[in-house]
CSV table of C-alpha atoms and ligand atoms in Angstrom, one decimal:
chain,number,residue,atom,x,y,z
A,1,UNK,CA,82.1,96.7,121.7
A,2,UNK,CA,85.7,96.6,121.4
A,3,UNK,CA,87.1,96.5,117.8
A,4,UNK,CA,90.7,95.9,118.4
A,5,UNK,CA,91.4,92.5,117.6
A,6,UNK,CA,93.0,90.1,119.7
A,7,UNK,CA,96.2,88.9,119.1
A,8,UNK,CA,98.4,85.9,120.7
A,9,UNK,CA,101.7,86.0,121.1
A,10,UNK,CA,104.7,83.5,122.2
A,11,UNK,CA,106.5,85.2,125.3
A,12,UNK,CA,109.6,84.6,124.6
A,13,UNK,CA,109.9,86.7,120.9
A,14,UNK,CA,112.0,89.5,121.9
A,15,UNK,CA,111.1,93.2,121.8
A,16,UNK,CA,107.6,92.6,120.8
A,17,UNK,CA,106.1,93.2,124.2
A,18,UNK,CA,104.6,96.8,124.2
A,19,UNK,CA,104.3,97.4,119.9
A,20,UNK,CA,101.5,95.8,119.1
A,21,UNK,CA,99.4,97.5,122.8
A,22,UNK,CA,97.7,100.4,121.2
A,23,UNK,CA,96.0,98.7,118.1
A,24,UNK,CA,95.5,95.4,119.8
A,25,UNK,CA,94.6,93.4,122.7
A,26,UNK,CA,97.9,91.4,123.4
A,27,UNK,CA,98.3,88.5,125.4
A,28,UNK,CA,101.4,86.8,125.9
A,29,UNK,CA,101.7,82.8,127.1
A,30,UNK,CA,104.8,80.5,126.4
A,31,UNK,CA,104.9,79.0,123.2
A,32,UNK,CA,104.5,75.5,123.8
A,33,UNK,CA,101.8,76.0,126.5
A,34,UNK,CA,99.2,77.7,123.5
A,35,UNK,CA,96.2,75.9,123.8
A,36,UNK,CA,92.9,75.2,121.4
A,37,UNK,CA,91.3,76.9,124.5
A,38,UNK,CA,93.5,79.9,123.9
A,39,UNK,CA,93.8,79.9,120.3
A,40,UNK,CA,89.5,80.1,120.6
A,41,UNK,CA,89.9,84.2,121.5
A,42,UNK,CA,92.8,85.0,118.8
A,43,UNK,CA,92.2,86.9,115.6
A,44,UNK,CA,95.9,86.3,115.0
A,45,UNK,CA,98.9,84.3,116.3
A,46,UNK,CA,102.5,85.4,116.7
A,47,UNK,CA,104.5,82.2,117.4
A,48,UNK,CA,107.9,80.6,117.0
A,49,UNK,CA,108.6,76.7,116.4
A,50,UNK,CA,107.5,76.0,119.8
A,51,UNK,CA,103.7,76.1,119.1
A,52,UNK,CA,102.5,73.8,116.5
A,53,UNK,CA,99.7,75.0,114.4
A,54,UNK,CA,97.5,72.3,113.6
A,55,UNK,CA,94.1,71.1,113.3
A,56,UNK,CA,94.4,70.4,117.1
A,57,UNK,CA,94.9,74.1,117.8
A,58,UNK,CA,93.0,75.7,115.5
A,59,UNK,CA,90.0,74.0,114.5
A,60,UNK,CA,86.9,76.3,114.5
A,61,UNK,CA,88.9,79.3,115.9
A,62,UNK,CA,88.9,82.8,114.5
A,63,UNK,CA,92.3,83.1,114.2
A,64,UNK,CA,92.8,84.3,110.6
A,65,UNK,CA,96.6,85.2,110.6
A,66,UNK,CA,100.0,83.2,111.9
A,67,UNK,CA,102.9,85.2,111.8
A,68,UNK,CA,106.1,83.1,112.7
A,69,UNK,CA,109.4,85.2,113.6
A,70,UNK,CA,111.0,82.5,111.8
A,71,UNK,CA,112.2,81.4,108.6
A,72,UNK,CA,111.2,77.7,109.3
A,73,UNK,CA,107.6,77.0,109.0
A,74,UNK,CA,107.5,73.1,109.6
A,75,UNK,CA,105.6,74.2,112.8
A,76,UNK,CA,102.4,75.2,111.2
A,77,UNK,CA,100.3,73.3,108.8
A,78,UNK,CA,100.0,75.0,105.6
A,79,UNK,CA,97.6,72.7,104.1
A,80,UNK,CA,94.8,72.8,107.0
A,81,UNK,CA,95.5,77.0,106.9
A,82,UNK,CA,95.0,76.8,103.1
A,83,UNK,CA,92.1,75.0,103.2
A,84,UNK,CA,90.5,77.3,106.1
A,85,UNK,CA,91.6,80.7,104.7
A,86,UNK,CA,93.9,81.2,107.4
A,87,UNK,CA,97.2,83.2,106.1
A,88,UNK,CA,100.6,82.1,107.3
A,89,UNK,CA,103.4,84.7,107.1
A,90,UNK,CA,106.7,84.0,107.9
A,91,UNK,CA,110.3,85.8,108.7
A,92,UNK,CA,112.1,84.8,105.7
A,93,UNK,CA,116.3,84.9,106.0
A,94,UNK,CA,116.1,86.8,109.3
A,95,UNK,CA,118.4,85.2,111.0
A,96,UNK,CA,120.5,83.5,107.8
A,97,UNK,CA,123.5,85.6,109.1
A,98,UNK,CA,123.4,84.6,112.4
A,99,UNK,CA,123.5,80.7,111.0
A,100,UNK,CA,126.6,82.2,108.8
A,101,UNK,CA,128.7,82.8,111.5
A,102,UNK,CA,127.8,79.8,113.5
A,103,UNK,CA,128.8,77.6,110.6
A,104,UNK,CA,132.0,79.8,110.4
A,105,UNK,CA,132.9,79.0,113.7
A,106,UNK,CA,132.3,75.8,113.9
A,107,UNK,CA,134.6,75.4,110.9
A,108,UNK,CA,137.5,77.9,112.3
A,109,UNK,CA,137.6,76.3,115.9
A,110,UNK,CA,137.7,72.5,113.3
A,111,UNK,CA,140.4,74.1,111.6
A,112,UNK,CA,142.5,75.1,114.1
A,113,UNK,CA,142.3,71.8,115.9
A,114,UNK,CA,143.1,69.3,113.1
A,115,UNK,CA,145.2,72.0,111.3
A,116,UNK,CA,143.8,72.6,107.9
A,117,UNK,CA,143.0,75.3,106.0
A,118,UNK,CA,140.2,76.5,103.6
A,119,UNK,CA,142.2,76.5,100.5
A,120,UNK,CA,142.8,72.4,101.7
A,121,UNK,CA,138.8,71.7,101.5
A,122,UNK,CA,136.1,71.5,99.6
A,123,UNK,CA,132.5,72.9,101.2
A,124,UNK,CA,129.2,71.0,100.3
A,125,UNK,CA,126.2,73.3,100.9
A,126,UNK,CA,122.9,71.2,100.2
A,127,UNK,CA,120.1,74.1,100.1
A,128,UNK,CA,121.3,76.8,98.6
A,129,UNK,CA,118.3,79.6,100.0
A,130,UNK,CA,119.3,82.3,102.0
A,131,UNK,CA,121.0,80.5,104.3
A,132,UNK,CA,122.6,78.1,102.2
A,133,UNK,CA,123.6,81.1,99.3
A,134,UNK,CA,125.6,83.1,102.3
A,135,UNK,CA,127.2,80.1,103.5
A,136,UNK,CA,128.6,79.6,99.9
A,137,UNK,CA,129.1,83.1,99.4
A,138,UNK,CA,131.8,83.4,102.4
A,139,UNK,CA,132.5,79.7,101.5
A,140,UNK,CA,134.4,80.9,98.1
A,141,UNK,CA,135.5,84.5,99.8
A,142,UNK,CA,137.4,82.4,102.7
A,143,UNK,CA,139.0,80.1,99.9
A,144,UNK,CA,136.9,76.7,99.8
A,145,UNK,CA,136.0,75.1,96.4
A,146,UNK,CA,132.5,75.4,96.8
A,147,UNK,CA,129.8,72.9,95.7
A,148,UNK,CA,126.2,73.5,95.5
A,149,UNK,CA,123.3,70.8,95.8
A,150,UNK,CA,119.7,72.4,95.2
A,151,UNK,CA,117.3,70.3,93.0
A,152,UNK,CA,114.4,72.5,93.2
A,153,UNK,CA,117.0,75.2,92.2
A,154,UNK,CA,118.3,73.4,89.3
A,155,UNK,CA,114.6,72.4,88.0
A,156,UNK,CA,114.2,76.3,87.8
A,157,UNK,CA,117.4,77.0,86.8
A,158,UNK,CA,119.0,74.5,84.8
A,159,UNK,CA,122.1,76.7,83.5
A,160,UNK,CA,123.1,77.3,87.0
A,161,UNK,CA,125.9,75.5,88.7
A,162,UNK,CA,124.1,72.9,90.6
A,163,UNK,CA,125.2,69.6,91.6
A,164,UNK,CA,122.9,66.0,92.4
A,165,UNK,CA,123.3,65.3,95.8
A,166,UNK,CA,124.9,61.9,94.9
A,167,UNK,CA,127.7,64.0,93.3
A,168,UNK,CA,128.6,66.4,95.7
A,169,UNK,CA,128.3,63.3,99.0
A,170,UNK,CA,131.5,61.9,97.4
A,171,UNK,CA,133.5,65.0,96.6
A,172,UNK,CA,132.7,67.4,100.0
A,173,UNK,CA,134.8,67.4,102.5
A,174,UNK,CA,132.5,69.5,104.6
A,175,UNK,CA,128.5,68.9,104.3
A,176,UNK,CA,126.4,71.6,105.8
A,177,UNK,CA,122.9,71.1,105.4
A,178,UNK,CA,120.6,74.3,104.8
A,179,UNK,CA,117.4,72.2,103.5
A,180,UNK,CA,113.5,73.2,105.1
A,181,UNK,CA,111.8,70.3,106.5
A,182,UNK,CA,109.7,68.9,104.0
A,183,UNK,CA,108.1,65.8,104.8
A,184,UNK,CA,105.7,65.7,101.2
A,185,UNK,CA,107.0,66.6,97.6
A,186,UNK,CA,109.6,66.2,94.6
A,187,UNK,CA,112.2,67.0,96.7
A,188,UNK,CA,111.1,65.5,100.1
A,189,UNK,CA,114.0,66.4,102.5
A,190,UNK,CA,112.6,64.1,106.0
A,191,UNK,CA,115.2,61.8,107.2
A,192,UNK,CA,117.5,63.0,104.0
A,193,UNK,CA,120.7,62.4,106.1
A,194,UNK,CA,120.1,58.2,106.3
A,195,UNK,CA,122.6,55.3,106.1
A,196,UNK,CA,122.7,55.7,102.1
A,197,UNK,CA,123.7,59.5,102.2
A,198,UNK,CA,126.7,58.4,104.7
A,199,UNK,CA,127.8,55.5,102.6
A,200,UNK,CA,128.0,58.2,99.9
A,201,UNK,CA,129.7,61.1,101.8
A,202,UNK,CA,133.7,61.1,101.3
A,203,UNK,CA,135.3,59.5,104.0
A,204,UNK,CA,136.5,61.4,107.0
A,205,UNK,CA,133.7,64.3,106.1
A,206,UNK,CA,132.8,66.8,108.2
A,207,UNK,CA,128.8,66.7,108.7
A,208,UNK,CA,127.1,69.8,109.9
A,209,UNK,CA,122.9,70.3,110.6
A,210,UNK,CA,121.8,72.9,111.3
A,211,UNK,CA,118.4,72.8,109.3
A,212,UNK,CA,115.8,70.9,111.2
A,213,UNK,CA,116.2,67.2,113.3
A,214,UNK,CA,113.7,65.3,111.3
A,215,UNK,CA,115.9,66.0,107.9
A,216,UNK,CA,118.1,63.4,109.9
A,217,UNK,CA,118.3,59.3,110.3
A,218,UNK,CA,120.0,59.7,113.9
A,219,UNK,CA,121.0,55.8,114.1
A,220,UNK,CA,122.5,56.5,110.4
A,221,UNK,CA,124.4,59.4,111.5
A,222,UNK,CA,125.7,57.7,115.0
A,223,UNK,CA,126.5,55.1,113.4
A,224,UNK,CA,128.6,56.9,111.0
A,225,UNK,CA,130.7,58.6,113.7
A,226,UNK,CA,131.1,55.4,115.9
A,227,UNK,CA,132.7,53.8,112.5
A,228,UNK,CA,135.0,56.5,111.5
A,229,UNK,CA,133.0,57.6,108.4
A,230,UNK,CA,132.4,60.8,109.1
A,231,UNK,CA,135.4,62.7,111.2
A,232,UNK,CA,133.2,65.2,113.0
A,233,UNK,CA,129.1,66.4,113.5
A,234,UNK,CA,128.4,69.7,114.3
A,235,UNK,CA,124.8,69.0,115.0
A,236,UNK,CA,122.5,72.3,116.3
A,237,UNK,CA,118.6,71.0,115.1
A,238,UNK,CA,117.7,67.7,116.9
A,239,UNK,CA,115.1,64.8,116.6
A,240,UNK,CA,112.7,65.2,119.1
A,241,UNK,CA,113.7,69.1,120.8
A,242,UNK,CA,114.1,69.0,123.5
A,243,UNK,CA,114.5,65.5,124.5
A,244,UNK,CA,117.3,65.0,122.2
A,245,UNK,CA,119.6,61.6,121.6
A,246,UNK,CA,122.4,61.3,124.6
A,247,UNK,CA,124.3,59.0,122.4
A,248,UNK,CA,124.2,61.8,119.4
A,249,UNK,CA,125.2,64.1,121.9
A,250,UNK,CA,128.4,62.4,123.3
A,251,UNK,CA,129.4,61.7,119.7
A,252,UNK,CA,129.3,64.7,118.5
A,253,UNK,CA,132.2,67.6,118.6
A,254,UNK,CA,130.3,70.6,118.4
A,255,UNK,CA,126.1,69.9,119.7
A,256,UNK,CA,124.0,73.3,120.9
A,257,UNK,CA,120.5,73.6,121.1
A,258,UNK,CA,119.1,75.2,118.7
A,259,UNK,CA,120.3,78.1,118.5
A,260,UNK,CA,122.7,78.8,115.1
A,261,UNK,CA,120.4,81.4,114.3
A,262,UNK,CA,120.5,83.4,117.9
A,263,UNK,CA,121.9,86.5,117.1
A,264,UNK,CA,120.7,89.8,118.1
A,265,UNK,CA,120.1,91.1,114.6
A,266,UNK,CA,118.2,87.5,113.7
A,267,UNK,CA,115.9,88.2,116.4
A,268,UNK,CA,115.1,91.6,115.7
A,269,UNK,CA,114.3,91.1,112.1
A,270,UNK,CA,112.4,87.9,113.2
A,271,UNK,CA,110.0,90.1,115.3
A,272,UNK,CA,110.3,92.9,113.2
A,273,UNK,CA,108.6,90.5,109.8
A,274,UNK,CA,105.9,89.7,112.6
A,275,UNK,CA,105.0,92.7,113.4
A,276,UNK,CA,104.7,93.6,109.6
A,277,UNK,CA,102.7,90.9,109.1
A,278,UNK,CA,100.4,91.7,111.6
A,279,UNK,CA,100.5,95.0,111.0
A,280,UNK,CA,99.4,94.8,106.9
A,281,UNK,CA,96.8,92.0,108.0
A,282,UNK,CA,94.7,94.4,110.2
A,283,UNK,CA,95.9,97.7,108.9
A,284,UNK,CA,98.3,99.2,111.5
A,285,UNK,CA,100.9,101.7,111.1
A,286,UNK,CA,103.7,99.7,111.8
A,287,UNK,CA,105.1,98.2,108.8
A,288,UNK,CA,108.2,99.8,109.2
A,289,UNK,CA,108.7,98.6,112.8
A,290,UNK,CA,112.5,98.0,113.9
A,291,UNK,CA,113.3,97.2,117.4
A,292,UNK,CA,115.1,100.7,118.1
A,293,UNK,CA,117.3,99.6,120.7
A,294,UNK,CA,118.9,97.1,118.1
A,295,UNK,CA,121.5,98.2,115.6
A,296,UNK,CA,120.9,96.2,112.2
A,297,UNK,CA,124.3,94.2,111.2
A,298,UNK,CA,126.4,95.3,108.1
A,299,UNK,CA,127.9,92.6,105.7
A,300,UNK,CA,131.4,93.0,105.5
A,301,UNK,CA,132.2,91.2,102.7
A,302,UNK,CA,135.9,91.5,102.4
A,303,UNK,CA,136.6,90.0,105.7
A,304,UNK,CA,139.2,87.1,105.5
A,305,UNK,CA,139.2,83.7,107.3
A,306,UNK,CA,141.9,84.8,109.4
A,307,UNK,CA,140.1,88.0,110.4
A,308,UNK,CA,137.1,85.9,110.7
A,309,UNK,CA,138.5,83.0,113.1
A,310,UNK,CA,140.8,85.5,115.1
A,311,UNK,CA,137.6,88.1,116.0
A,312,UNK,CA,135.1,84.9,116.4
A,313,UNK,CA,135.7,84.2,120.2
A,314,UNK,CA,134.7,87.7,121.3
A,315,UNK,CA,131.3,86.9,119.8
A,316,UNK,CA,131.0,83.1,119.9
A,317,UNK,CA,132.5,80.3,121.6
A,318,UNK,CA,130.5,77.1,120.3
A,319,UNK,CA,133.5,75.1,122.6
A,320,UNK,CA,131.6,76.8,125.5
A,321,UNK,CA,128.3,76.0,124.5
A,322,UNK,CA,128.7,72.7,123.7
A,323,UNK,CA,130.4,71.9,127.3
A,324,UNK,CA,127.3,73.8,128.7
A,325,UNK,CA,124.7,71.4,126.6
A,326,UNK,CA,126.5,68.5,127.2
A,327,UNK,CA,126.9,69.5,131.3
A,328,UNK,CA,123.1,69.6,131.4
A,329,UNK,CA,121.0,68.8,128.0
A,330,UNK,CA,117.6,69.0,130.5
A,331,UNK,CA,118.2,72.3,129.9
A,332,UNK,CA,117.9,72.6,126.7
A,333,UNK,CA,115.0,75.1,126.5
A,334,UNK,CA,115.9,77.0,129.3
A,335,UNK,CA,119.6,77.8,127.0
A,336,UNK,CA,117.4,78.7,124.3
A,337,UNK,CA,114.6,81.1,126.4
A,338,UNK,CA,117.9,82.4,128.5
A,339,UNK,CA,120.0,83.0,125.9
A,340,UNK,CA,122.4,86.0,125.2
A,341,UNK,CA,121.8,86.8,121.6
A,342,UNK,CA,125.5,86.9,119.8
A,343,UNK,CA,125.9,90.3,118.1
A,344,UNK,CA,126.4,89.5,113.6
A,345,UNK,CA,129.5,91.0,112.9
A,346,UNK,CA,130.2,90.1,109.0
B,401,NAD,N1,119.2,76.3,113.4
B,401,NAD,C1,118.7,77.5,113.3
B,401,NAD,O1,118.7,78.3,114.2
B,401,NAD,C2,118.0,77.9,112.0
B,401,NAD,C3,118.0,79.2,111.6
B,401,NAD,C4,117.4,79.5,110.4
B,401,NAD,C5,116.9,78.5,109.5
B,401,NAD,N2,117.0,77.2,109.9
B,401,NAD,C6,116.5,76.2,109.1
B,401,NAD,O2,117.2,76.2,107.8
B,401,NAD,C7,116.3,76.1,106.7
B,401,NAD,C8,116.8,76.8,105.5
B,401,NAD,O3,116.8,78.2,105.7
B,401,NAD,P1,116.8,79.2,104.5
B,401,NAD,O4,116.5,80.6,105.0
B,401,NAD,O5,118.0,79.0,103.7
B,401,NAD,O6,115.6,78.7,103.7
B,401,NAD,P2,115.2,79.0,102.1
B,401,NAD,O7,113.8,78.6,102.0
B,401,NAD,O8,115.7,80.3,101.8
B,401,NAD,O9,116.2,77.9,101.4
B,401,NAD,C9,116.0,76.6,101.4
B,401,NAD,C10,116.6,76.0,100.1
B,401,NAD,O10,116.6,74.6,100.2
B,401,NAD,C11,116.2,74.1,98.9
B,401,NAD,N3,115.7,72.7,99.0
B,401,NAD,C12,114.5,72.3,99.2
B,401,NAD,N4,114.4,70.9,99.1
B,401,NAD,C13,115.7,70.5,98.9
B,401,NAD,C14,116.3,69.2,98.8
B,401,NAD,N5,115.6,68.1,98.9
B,401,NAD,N6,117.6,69.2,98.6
B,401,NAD,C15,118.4,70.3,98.5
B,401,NAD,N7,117.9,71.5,98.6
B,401,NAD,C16,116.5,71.6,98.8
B,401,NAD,C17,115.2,75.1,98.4
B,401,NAD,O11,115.1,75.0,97.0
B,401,NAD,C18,115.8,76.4,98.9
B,401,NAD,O12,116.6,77.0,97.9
B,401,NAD,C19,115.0,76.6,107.3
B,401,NAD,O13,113.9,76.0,106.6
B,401,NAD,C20,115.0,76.3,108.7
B,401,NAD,O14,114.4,75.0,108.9
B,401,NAD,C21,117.5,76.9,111.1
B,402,DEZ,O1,113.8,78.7,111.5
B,402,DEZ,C1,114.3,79.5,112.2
B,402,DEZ,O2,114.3,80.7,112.0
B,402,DEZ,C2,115.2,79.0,113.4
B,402,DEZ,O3,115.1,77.6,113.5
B,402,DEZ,C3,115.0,79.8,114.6
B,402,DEZ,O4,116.2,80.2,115.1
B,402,DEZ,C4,114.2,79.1,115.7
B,402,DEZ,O5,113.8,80.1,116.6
B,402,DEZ,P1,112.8,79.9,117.8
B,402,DEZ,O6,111.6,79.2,117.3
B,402,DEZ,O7,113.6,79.3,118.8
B,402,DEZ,O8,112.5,81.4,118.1
């Protein structure tokens, strides 16, 4: 009999091919091609948002473990893996930097072209997690005034500085979303962005998603750019990956697919919380796994905006990718399953 259990793995999660060999039997298939059939053999799954963990896929399998090597985790079904003692672990804030800089960049290349600087605007972060808390973090060290939306926050903490979103819509002049796709709740956050939030957001905002799609009304948000109300999207999580709206994507100035969170470091600590995962769940000595041919980013937090927007083009040129989603958005999974991780560097 062989006692290593059998693990199933997405094939496009970077530098796990080879770690998990000698304590497991690995196999490897693209995410979105993971079948019930599949899924029947695994003791565990290691997936990314492409395989959806549901009923469908699971039902009367033995898998007893999904590790995601991401921090979203609207993919999987926590209520059907609740109810059949199947344990969900996930790669909380591994790529939160990586969305950090995109957000940065997309607000330096929008500040050099309509000429305005930090100390000018006011930044609305709605989701203040780890995403959300960095973007406000640099937010306030670049010079923004800051404000915060985070009602499962406030509940918790009602001393802390938290705004209703109907209070920050009308005073941002910047709106960058950092919500998780919930669809059930208090604090539902599907199709949050609708025609109401963009009646309420200031005039001539600056509206940027990169949480999930589905957190989005995209005939609210089109129409908001086709009547002047907002003056920009920056829009890198879509309705409907990878089909994605052609109107949305003409309309807005910066689109990408998916991929705010692809950097190098991201990636690495993505895999690496999988492999932990996995690791604790069946006892293997890799809990302290690293990708070793990956250099862990370091924070530099006294880098200015100037510094910032003046070194950002040698890491990331979201004019670039934007031309190159917009020249072919058929390809939008092959960008993401191609792409050249951007190196974190505050
Ligand atoms: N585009 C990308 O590449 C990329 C990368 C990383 C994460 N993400 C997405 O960003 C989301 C946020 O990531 P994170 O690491 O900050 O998650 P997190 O769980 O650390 O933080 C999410 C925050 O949102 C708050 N929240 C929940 N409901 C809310 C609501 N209705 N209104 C306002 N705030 C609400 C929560 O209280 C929490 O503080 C992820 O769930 C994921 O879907 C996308
Ligand atoms: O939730 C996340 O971590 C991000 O959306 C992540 O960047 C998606 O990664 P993928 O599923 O493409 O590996």
């Amino acid at each position: 009999m062989n006692a290593k259990p059998y693990v199933l793995a997405d094939c496009d999660i970077p530098f796990l091919k080879g770690v998990l060999e000698p304590y497991a039997r690995v196999q490897y298939l693209k995410g979105s091609e993971i079948s019930h059939c599949d899924a029947a053999r695994a003791d565990a799954l290691v997936v990314r948002t492409r395989t959806h963990c549901d009923e469908r896929l699971l039902g009367g399998t033995p898998v007893g473990l999904i590790a995601t090597a991401t921090i979203g985790h609207d993919h999987i079904d926590s209520e059907y893996c609740s109810r059949h003692g199947i344990a969900i672990a996930t790669a909380q804030g591994c790529n939160a930097r990586g969305v950090l800089q995109y957000v940065m960049a997309a607000l330096a290349a929008l500040a050099v072209r309509d000429e305005w600087s930090p100390a000018d605007r006011t930044l609305g972060v709605v989701g203040v997690g780890n995403v959300g808390s960095l973007i406000a973090e640099y937010g306030e060290l670049f010079g923004f005034r800051v404000l915060r939306c985070d009602p499962p926050k406030a509940e918790r903490n009602p001393q802390d500085d938290y705004l209703p979103l109907g209070e920050l819509l009308p005073q941002a002049d910047i709106v960058t979303c950092h919500v998780p796709l919930n669809r059930t709740g208090n604090y539902p956050t599907l199709r949050m962005a609708s025609a109401s939030f963009f009646e309420a957001i200031k005039p001539g905002a600056i509206f940027i998603n990169t949480s999930r799609g589905k957190i989005v009304d995209d005939e609210a948000l089109i129409g908001a750019l086709q009547s002047g109300r907002l003056s920009h999207a920056v829009v890198d999580t879509w309705n409907n990956e990878p089909d994605i709206h052609p109107t949305l994507l003409s309309l807005a100035t910066f689109a990408t697919p998916h991929i705010a969170g692809y950097s190098i470091q991201g990636k690495a600590a993505g895999t690496a919380a999988a492999v932990r995962a996995v690791s604790e769940f069946f006892g293997f000595p890799l809990n302290g796994w690293y990708p070793p041919q990956v250099t862990p980013s370091r924070a530099d937090p006294n880098i200015t905006w100037e510094r910032m927007r003046e070194t950002m083009p040698r890491y990331f040129r979201i004019e670039a990718e934007t031309q190159r989603l917009r020249s072919a958005p058929s390809a939008f999974e092959n960008i993401r399953n191609n792409y050249d991780y951007r190196t974190e560097f505050f």
